[in-house]
């Protein structure tokens, strides 16, 4: 693995370029420069996971005439929380898209995504919607409004895109698609529109047939399958019985024909007990009723305890990948990796210290979407550093829970000055006595 390269500087430069591409919102000599500072300042708060990071750095600037917001993130003049809110609220978050793809490009170039290439050598990309804001009081024009028990709720939804791989808990955040109230009448409708936009906008970022899109059952329908094929993307999508009645009728019929539905059982021994994975699959079944139905490949897995026969897991998928004895376990493992978008992405973002909107509030235009983009970028940064930097890996491993790592980052940057991210990392590495020999 390539490592030690100045990944941090290279990817930070991408964020700076993205912020510099924001057109000036109002007349004034240094607005552009203020927007960059505001963006980098908020980014620093999310990266350090400290709502007080900028306040501490203002303090340090007063005492020492230097500060970590400048040395680590390039913030020239530390903006106040109110300035950040005012400067970022009018910024359309689409300006930040390029930064995600630039980091993705860096990871590609460093051959750091090889583990994410699975079925047929394709990258596994999970797409899933989630809410990231909900309130009865606070609102903006981009809020989705729904009424429940005569109460109005205002919320924001986003379609998150992350690269996942069965063997790793590291997910790689890609450019998200914001779900807007104009997208449709209900939550499902909105998410389906957003996924189509994401595909059309981003398909060209990948090699033809170089990515497999993973989705839940909500999206496993003909229009999206057709769209993905048109854009030369593979898919593996959850396929439930009640939403795919015609497909399951066909499988039911084929089950009566000997050998039409292939089956295979694989035993897994974990050192203490055995599990049996029973795969069933069939190729070229119609995804829905009607003459124009697309034909897709279908597979399922049932996992039971060897001793008792107790069922541990069951799920089924449709896919564009060829299904054979060799490929079915890979396709199933990829399908099962889809949950990581929920577990490793949303959960980390919501519950593990990336407290969105803590300082800045909701804004009147784009603020909450810009902040979410910066937060996702900070999350992606940490993953990119983990994948590329041996010192970073050693420190994270030594410190155990991620909370400990961020507690240390917060305290160190509050009390001490570091010339650069490399110096900060080097300091932790040395103090923890992690250097080999
Ligand atoms: Zn809103």
Coordinates of C-alpha atoms and ligand atoms in Angstrom, one line a residue:
X1 CA 0.0 0.0 0.0
X2 CA 1.2 3.5 -0.8
X3 CA 1.3 5.6 2.3
X4 CA 2.8 8.7 4.0
X5 CA 2.1 10.8 1.0
X6 CA 0.7 14.2 1.9
X7 CA -2.9 13.0 1.4
X8 CA -4.2 15.6 3.8
X9 CA -2.7 18.5 1.9
X10 CA -3.8 17.1 -1.5
X11 CA -7.4 16.6 -0.5
X12 CA -7.6 19.8 1.5
X13 CA -6.5 21.6 -1.7
X14 CA -9.5 20.1 -3.4
X15 CA -11.9 21.5 -0.8
X16 CA -10.3 24.9 -1.2
X17 CA -10.7 24.8 -5.0
X18 CA -14.4 23.9 -4.5
X19 CA -15.0 26.8 -2.2
X20 CA -13.1 29.1 -4.5
X21 CA -15.5 28.1 -7.3
X22 CA -18.5 29.6 -5.3
X23 CA -19.5 32.8 -7.1
X24 CA -19.5 35.9 -5.0
X25 CA -22.8 36.5 -3.4
X26 CA -22.6 40.1 -2.7
X27 CA -20.5 43.1 -3.7
X28 CA -17.4 43.6 -1.7
X29 CA -13.7 43.3 -2.1
X30 CA -12.9 40.1 -0.2
X31 CA -16.2 38.2 -0.1
X32 CA -14.7 35.3 -2.0
X33 CA -12.0 35.0 0.5
X34 CA -14.4 35.2 3.4
X35 CA -16.5 32.3 1.9
X36 CA -13.4 30.1 1.7
X37 CA -12.6 30.9 5.3
X38 CA -16.1 30.2 6.4
X39 CA -16.2 26.9 4.6
X40 CA -12.8 25.8 5.9
X41 CA -13.7 26.9 9.4
X42 CA -16.9 24.8 9.5
X43 CA -14.9 22.0 7.9
X44 CA -12.4 22.2 10.7
X45 CA -15.1 22.0 13.3
X46 CA -16.4 18.8 11.8
X47 CA -13.0 17.4 11.2
X48 CA -11.9 17.9 14.8
X49 CA -15.5 17.1 16.0
X50 CA -15.4 20.1 18.3
X51 CA -18.1 22.7 18.2
X52 CA -15.7 25.0 20.1
X53 CA -12.7 24.5 17.8
X54 CA -12.9 28.0 16.3
X55 CA -13.5 29.7 19.6
X56 CA -10.4 28.0 21.1
X57 CA -8.4 29.0 18.0
X58 CA -9.5 32.7 18.4
X59 CA -8.2 32.5 21.9
X60 CA -4.9 31.0 20.9
X61 CA -4.5 33.7 18.2
X62 CA -4.9 36.3 20.9
X63 CA -2.4 34.7 23.3
X64 CA 0.2 33.4 20.9
X65 CA -0.4 35.3 17.6
X66 CA -0.9 32.0 15.8
X67 CA -3.6 29.3 15.7
X68 CA -4.4 25.8 14.4
X69 CA -7.3 26.8 12.3
X70 CA -4.8 28.5 10.0
X71 CA -2.0 26.0 10.3
X72 CA -4.1 22.9 9.8
X73 CA -6.9 24.1 7.6
X74 CA -5.7 27.3 6.0
X75 CA -8.3 29.6 7.6
X76 CA -6.8 33.1 7.1
X77 CA -9.1 35.0 9.4
X78 CA -11.3 33.0 11.8
X79 CA -14.9 33.9 11.2
X80 CA -17.5 34.0 14.0
X81 CA -20.3 31.4 14.0
X82 CA -22.7 34.2 12.8
X83 CA -20.4 35.0 9.9
X84 CA -20.1 31.4 8.9
X85 CA -23.9 31.1 9.0
X86 CA -24.4 34.2 6.9
X87 CA -21.6 33.5 4.4
X88 CA -22.5 29.8 3.8
X89 CA -26.3 30.1 3.8
X90 CA -26.4 31.4 0.1
X91 CA -23.9 28.8 -1.1
X92 CA -25.4 26.2 -3.4
X93 CA -23.9 22.9 -2.1
X94 CA -23.4 21.7 -5.7
X95 CA -20.2 23.8 -5.6
X96 CA -18.7 21.2 -3.2
X97 CA -19.4 18.2 -5.4
X98 CA -16.0 18.3 -7.2
X99 CA -14.2 18.0 -3.8
X100 CA -15.7 14.6 -3.2
X101 CA -14.7 13.3 -6.7
X102 CA -11.3 14.8 -6.3
X103 CA -10.7 12.7 -3.1
X104 CA -12.2 9.7 -4.9
X105 CA -9.7 10.3 -7.7
X106 CA -6.8 10.5 -5.2
X107 CA -7.9 7.2 -3.6
X108 CA -8.1 5.6 -7.1
X109 CA -4.7 6.9 -8.1
X110 CA -3.2 5.6 -4.9
X111 CA -4.7 2.2 -5.6
X112 CA -6.5 2.4 -2.2
X113 CA -9.9 1.3 -3.5
X114 CA -8.8 -2.2 -4.6
X115 CA -10.6 -3.8 -1.6
X116 CA -13.8 -2.1 -2.7
X117 CA -13.7 -3.9 -6.0
X118 CA -15.7 -7.1 -5.6
X119 CA -18.2 -8.8 -7.9
X120 CA -16.6 -9.0 -11.3
X121 CA -14.0 -6.4 -10.2
X122 CA -16.7 -3.7 -9.8
X123 CA -16.8 -1.1 -7.0
X124 CA -19.7 -1.6 -4.7
X125 CA -21.7 1.6 -4.2
X126 CA -24.6 1.8 -1.8
X127 CA -27.4 4.3 -2.3
X128 CA -29.9 5.0 0.5
X129 CA -32.0 7.9 1.8
X130 CA -32.0 9.2 5.3
X131 CA -33.3 12.2 7.2
X132 CA -30.7 14.5 8.8
X133 CA -32.9 17.2 10.2
X134 CA -36.4 17.3 11.7
X135 CA -38.1 20.0 13.6
X136 CA -41.5 21.4 14.4
X137 CA -40.2 25.0 14.9
X138 CA -37.3 25.6 12.6
X139 CA -37.8 25.7 8.9
X140 CA -36.4 26.9 5.6
X141 CA -37.7 26.8 2.0
X142 CA -35.9 23.6 1.3
X143 CA -37.6 21.8 4.2
X144 CA -40.0 18.9 3.4
X145 CA -43.2 19.4 5.3
X146 CA -45.4 16.7 6.5
X147 CA -48.4 16.7 8.9
X148 CA -48.7 14.1 11.6
X149 CA -51.5 14.3 14.3
X150 CA -52.2 17.8 13.1
X151 CA -48.7 18.9 13.8
X152 CA -46.4 20.2 11.0
X153 CA -43.0 18.7 10.8
X154 CA -40.1 20.2 8.8
X155 CA -37.3 17.8 7.7
X156 CA -34.4 17.4 5.3
X157 CA -33.6 14.2 3.5
X158 CA -30.5 13.2 1.7
X159 CA -29.6 10.3 -0.6
X160 CA -26.2 9.2 0.6
X161 CA -23.8 7.3 -1.7
X162 CA -21.0 5.3 -0.1
X163 CA -18.5 2.7 -1.4
X164 CA -18.7 -0.4 0.8
X165 CA -17.0 -3.7 0.9
X166 CA -18.0 -6.9 2.8
X167 CA -14.7 -7.2 4.8
X168 CA -14.3 -3.6 6.0
X169 CA -16.2 -1.2 8.2
X170 CA -14.7 1.8 6.4
X171 CA -17.2 3.3 4.0
X172 CA -16.1 5.9 1.5
X173 CA -18.6 8.8 1.3
X174 CA -19.3 10.0 -2.2
X175 CA -21.1 13.1 -3.4
X176 CA -24.6 13.0 -1.9
X177 CA -27.9 14.0 -3.6
X178 CA -30.2 16.3 -1.7
X179 CA -33.8 15.4 -1.7
X180 CA -36.0 18.4 -2.2
X181 CA -39.7 19.0 -1.5
X182 CA -40.3 19.4 -5.2
X183 CA -39.3 15.8 -5.8
X184 CA -42.6 14.2 -5.2
X185 CA -45.6 13.6 -3.0
X186 CA -44.2 11.2 -0.5
X187 CA -40.9 10.1 1.0
X188 CA -40.6 7.1 -1.4
X189 CA -41.4 9.1 -4.5
X190 CA -38.8 11.8 -3.4
X191 CA -36.1 9.2 -2.8
X192 CA -36.7 7.6 -6.2
X193 CA -36.4 10.9 -8.0
X194 CA -33.2 11.6 -6.2
X195 CA -31.6 8.3 -7.0
X196 CA -32.2 8.9 -10.7
X197 CA -30.6 12.3 -10.6
X198 CA -27.6 10.9 -8.8
X199 CA -27.1 8.2 -11.4
X200 CA -27.4 10.6 -14.4
X201 CA -25.1 13.1 -12.8
X202 CA -22.4 10.7 -11.6
X203 CA -22.4 7.7 -13.9
X204 CA -19.4 9.1 -15.9
X205 CA -17.2 9.2 -12.8
X206 CA -16.9 5.4 -13.1
X207 CA -15.5 3.1 -15.7
X208 CA -18.2 1.6 -18.0
X209 CA -19.6 -1.4 -16.1
X210 CA -17.0 -0.6 -13.3
X211 CA -19.5 -0.1 -10.5
X212 CA -22.3 -2.1 -8.9
X213 CA -25.1 -0.1 -7.4
X214 CA -26.6 -1.6 -4.2
X215 CA -30.1 -0.5 -3.1
X216 CA -32.9 -1.7 -0.9
X217 CA -36.3 -3.0 -2.2
X218 CA -37.8 0.4 -2.7
X219 CA -35.6 0.9 -5.8
X220 CA -35.6 -2.6 -7.3
X221 CA -37.9 -1.8 -10.1
X222 CA -37.7 -1.8 -13.9
X223 CA -37.2 2.0 -14.5
X224 CA -34.1 2.2 -12.3
X225 CA -32.7 -1.1 -13.7
X226 CA -33.1 0.3 -17.2
X227 CA -31.5 3.6 -16.3
X228 CA -28.5 1.8 -14.7
X229 CA -28.1 -0.4 -17.8
X230 CA -28.2 2.7 -20.1
X231 CA -25.4 4.2 -18.0
X232 CA -23.4 1.0 -18.0
X233 CA -23.8 0.3 -14.3
X234 CA -24.5 -3.0 -12.6
X235 CA -26.9 -3.5 -9.8
X236 CA -27.7 -5.8 -6.8
X237 CA -31.0 -4.8 -5.2
X238 CA -33.0 -6.3 -2.4
X239 CA -36.0 -8.1 -3.8
X240 CA -38.9 -8.7 -1.5
X241 CA -41.9 -11.0 -2.2
X242 CA -44.7 -8.6 -1.7
X243 CA -43.2 -6.0 -4.1
X244 CA -42.2 -8.5 -6.8
X245 CA -45.3 -10.8 -7.1
X246 CA -44.9 -11.7 -10.8
X247 CA -41.2 -12.5 -10.3
X248 CA -41.9 -14.8 -7.4
X249 CA -44.7 -16.5 -9.2
X250 CA -42.3 -17.3 -12.0
X251 CA -39.7 -18.7 -9.5
X252 CA -42.5 -20.8 -7.9
X253 CA -43.3 -22.3 -11.3
X254 CA -39.6 -22.9 -12.1
X255 CA -39.2 -24.6 -8.7
X256 CA -41.3 -27.4 -10.1
X257 CA -39.0 -27.9 -13.1
X258 CA -36.1 -30.0 -12.0
X259 CA -32.8 -28.1 -12.2
X260 CA -34.4 -24.8 -13.2
X261 CA -33.6 -23.1 -9.9
X262 CA -30.0 -23.9 -9.0
X263 CA -29.1 -24.5 -5.4
X264 CA -26.0 -24.9 -3.4
X265 CA -25.2 -25.2 0.3
X266 CA -21.9 -24.1 1.8
X267 CA -20.8 -24.9 5.4
X268 CA -19.1 -22.2 7.4
X269 CA -17.2 -23.1 10.6
X270 CA -16.3 -20.2 12.9
X271 CA -14.3 -22.2 15.4
X272 CA -17.2 -22.8 17.7
X273 CA -20.2 -23.7 15.6
X274 CA -21.2 -24.4 12.0
X275 CA -23.5 -22.4 9.8
X276 CA -25.1 -23.5 6.6
X277 CA -25.5 -21.0 3.8
X278 CA -28.1 -22.3 1.3
X279 CA -28.1 -20.3 -2.0
X280 CA -30.8 -20.5 -4.6
X281 CA -30.6 -18.7 -7.9
X282 CA -32.1 -18.4 -11.4
X283 CA -31.2 -16.3 -14.4
X284 CA -33.5 -14.3 -16.7
X285 CA -36.7 -14.0 -14.8
X286 CA -39.2 -11.1 -15.5
X287 CA -38.9 -8.3 -13.0
X288 CA -42.6 -7.6 -13.2
X289 CA -45.8 -8.7 -15.1
X290 CA -46.4 -7.8 -18.7
X291 CA -44.8 -8.3 -22.1
X292 CA -42.2 -5.6 -21.8
X293 CA -40.8 -6.8 -18.5
X294 CA -37.1 -6.7 -18.1
X295 CA -35.4 -10.0 -17.4
X296 CA -33.1 -10.0 -14.4
X297 CA -31.1 -12.6 -12.4
X298 CA -32.3 -13.5 -9.0
X299 CA -30.7 -15.1 -6.0
X300 CA -31.4 -15.7 -2.3
X301 CA -29.5 -17.0 0.7
X302 CA -30.8 -18.7 3.9
X303 CA -28.4 -19.1 6.8
X304 CA -29.2 -21.6 9.5
X305 CA -27.3 -23.0 12.5
X306 CA -26.0 -26.5 11.6
X307 CA -27.0 -28.1 14.9
X308 CA -30.5 -26.9 15.4
X309 CA -31.5 -25.7 12.0
X310 CA -32.4 -22.3 13.6
X311 CA -32.8 -19.7 10.8
X312 CA -30.3 -16.8 11.3
X313 CA -30.7 -14.8 8.1
X314 CA -32.6 -14.7 4.9
X315 CA -32.7 -12.3 2.0
X316 CA -33.0 -12.1 -1.8
X317 CA -31.8 -9.9 -4.5
X318 CA -32.1 -9.2 -8.2
X319 CA -28.9 -8.4 -10.1
X320 CA -27.4 -7.7 -13.5
X321 CA -24.4 -9.9 -12.7
X322 CA -24.1 -13.4 -14.1
X323 CA -25.0 -16.0 -11.5
X324 CA -22.9 -19.2 -11.2
X325 CA -21.7 -21.4 -8.4
X326 CA -18.7 -19.2 -8.3
X327 CA -20.3 -15.8 -8.4
X328 CA -23.4 -16.3 -6.2
X329 CA -21.6 -16.1 -2.8
X330 CA -19.9 -12.9 -4.0
X331 CA -23.2 -11.3 -5.2
X332 CA -24.9 -12.3 -1.9
X333 CA -22.0 -10.9 0.2
X334 CA -22.2 -7.6 -1.8
X335 CA -26.0 -7.4 -1.3
X336 CA -25.5 -8.0 2.4
X337 CA -22.9 -5.2 2.5
X338 CA -25.6 -2.7 1.6
X339 CA -26.6 -2.3 5.3
X340 CA -23.2 -0.6 5.9
X341 CA -24.6 2.5 4.4
X342 CA -27.0 2.6 7.4
X343 CA -24.7 1.2 10.1
X344 CA -21.3 2.7 9.2
X345 CA -22.4 5.9 7.5
X346 CA -25.6 7.3 8.9
X347 CA -24.9 5.9 12.4
X348 CA -21.5 7.5 12.6
X349 CA -22.8 10.8 11.2
X350 CA -25.7 11.0 13.5
X351 CA -24.5 9.5 16.7
X352 CA -20.7 9.7 16.9
X353 CA -19.7 13.2 17.3
X354 CA -20.4 14.8 14.0
X355 CA -23.1 17.1 15.5
X356 CA -24.6 18.9 12.6
X357 CA -26.1 22.4 13.1
X358 CA -24.8 22.6 16.6
X359 CA -23.2 26.1 16.1
X360 CA -24.8 27.4 13.1
X361 CA -28.5 26.7 13.1
X362 CA -30.6 25.9 10.0
X363 CA -30.3 29.0 7.8
X364 CA -32.8 30.4 5.3
X365 CA -31.5 29.0 2.0
X366 CA -28.9 26.3 1.8
X367 CA -27.1 26.4 5.1
X368 CA -28.1 22.9 6.4
X369 CA -27.2 21.3 3.0
X370 CA -23.8 23.1 2.8
X371 CA -23.0 22.0 6.4
X372 CA -24.0 18.4 5.7
X373 CA -21.7 18.4 2.6
X374 CA -18.8 19.8 4.7
X375 CA -19.5 17.2 7.4
X376 CA -19.5 14.4 4.8
X377 CA -16.3 15.7 3.4
X378 CA -14.7 15.7 6.9
X379 CA -15.9 12.1 7.4
X380 CA -14.5 11.1 4.0
X381 CA -11.2 12.8 4.9
X382 CA -10.8 10.6 8.0
X383 CA -11.5 7.5 5.9
X384 CA -9.0 8.6 3.2
X385 CA -6.4 9.2 5.9
X386 CA -7.1 5.9 7.5
X387 CA -6.6 4.1 4.1
X388 CA -3.5 6.0 3.1
X389 CA -1.5 6.8 6.2
X390 CA 0.2 4.2 8.3
X391 CA 0.8 6.7 11.2
X392 CA -2.9 7.5 11.3
X393 CA -3.8 3.8 11.2
X394 CA -1.4 3.0 14.1
X395 CA -2.8 5.9 16.2
X396 CA -6.4 5.0 15.7
X397 CA -5.7 1.4 16.6
X398 CA -3.7 2.3 19.7
X399 CA -6.4 4.7 21.0
X400 CA -9.3 2.2 20.5
X401 CA -12.7 3.8 20.5
X402 CA -13.0 6.7 18.0
X403 CA -14.2 8.9 20.9
X404 CA -10.8 8.7 22.5
X405 CA -9.1 9.8 19.3
X406 CA -11.4 12.8 18.9
X407 CA -11.1 13.7 22.6
X408 CA -7.4 13.8 22.1
X409 CA -7.6 15.9 18.9
X410 CA -9.9 18.4 20.7
X411 CA -7.6 18.7 23.7
X412 CA -4.4 18.9 21.7
X413 CA -5.6 21.5 19.3
X414 CA -7.0 23.6 22.2
X415 CA -3.8 23.8 24.2
X416 CA -1.0 23.3 21.7
X417 CA 0.0 24.8 18.4
X418 CA 0.9 22.5 15.5
X419 CA 2.5 23.7 12.3
X420 CA 0.6 21.3 10.1
X421 CA -1.6 18.1 10.2
X422 CA 1.6 16.1 9.7
X423 CA 3.1 17.6 12.8
X424 CA 0.0 16.9 14.9
X425 CA -0.1 13.3 13.7
X426 CA 3.7 12.9 14.2
X427 CA 3.3 14.3 17.8
X428 CA 0.6 11.8 18.7
X429 CA 2.6 9.0 17.0
X430 CA 5.7 9.8 19.0
X431 CA 4.1 10.4 22.3
X432 CA 2.3 7.1 22.0
X433 CA 5.6 5.5 21.2
X434 CA 4.3 3.7 18.2
X435 CA 7.4 3.9 16.0
X436 CA 8.7 0.4 15.3
X437 CA 12.0 -0.6 17.0
Ligands
LIG1 ZN1 -35.0 23.4 6.0

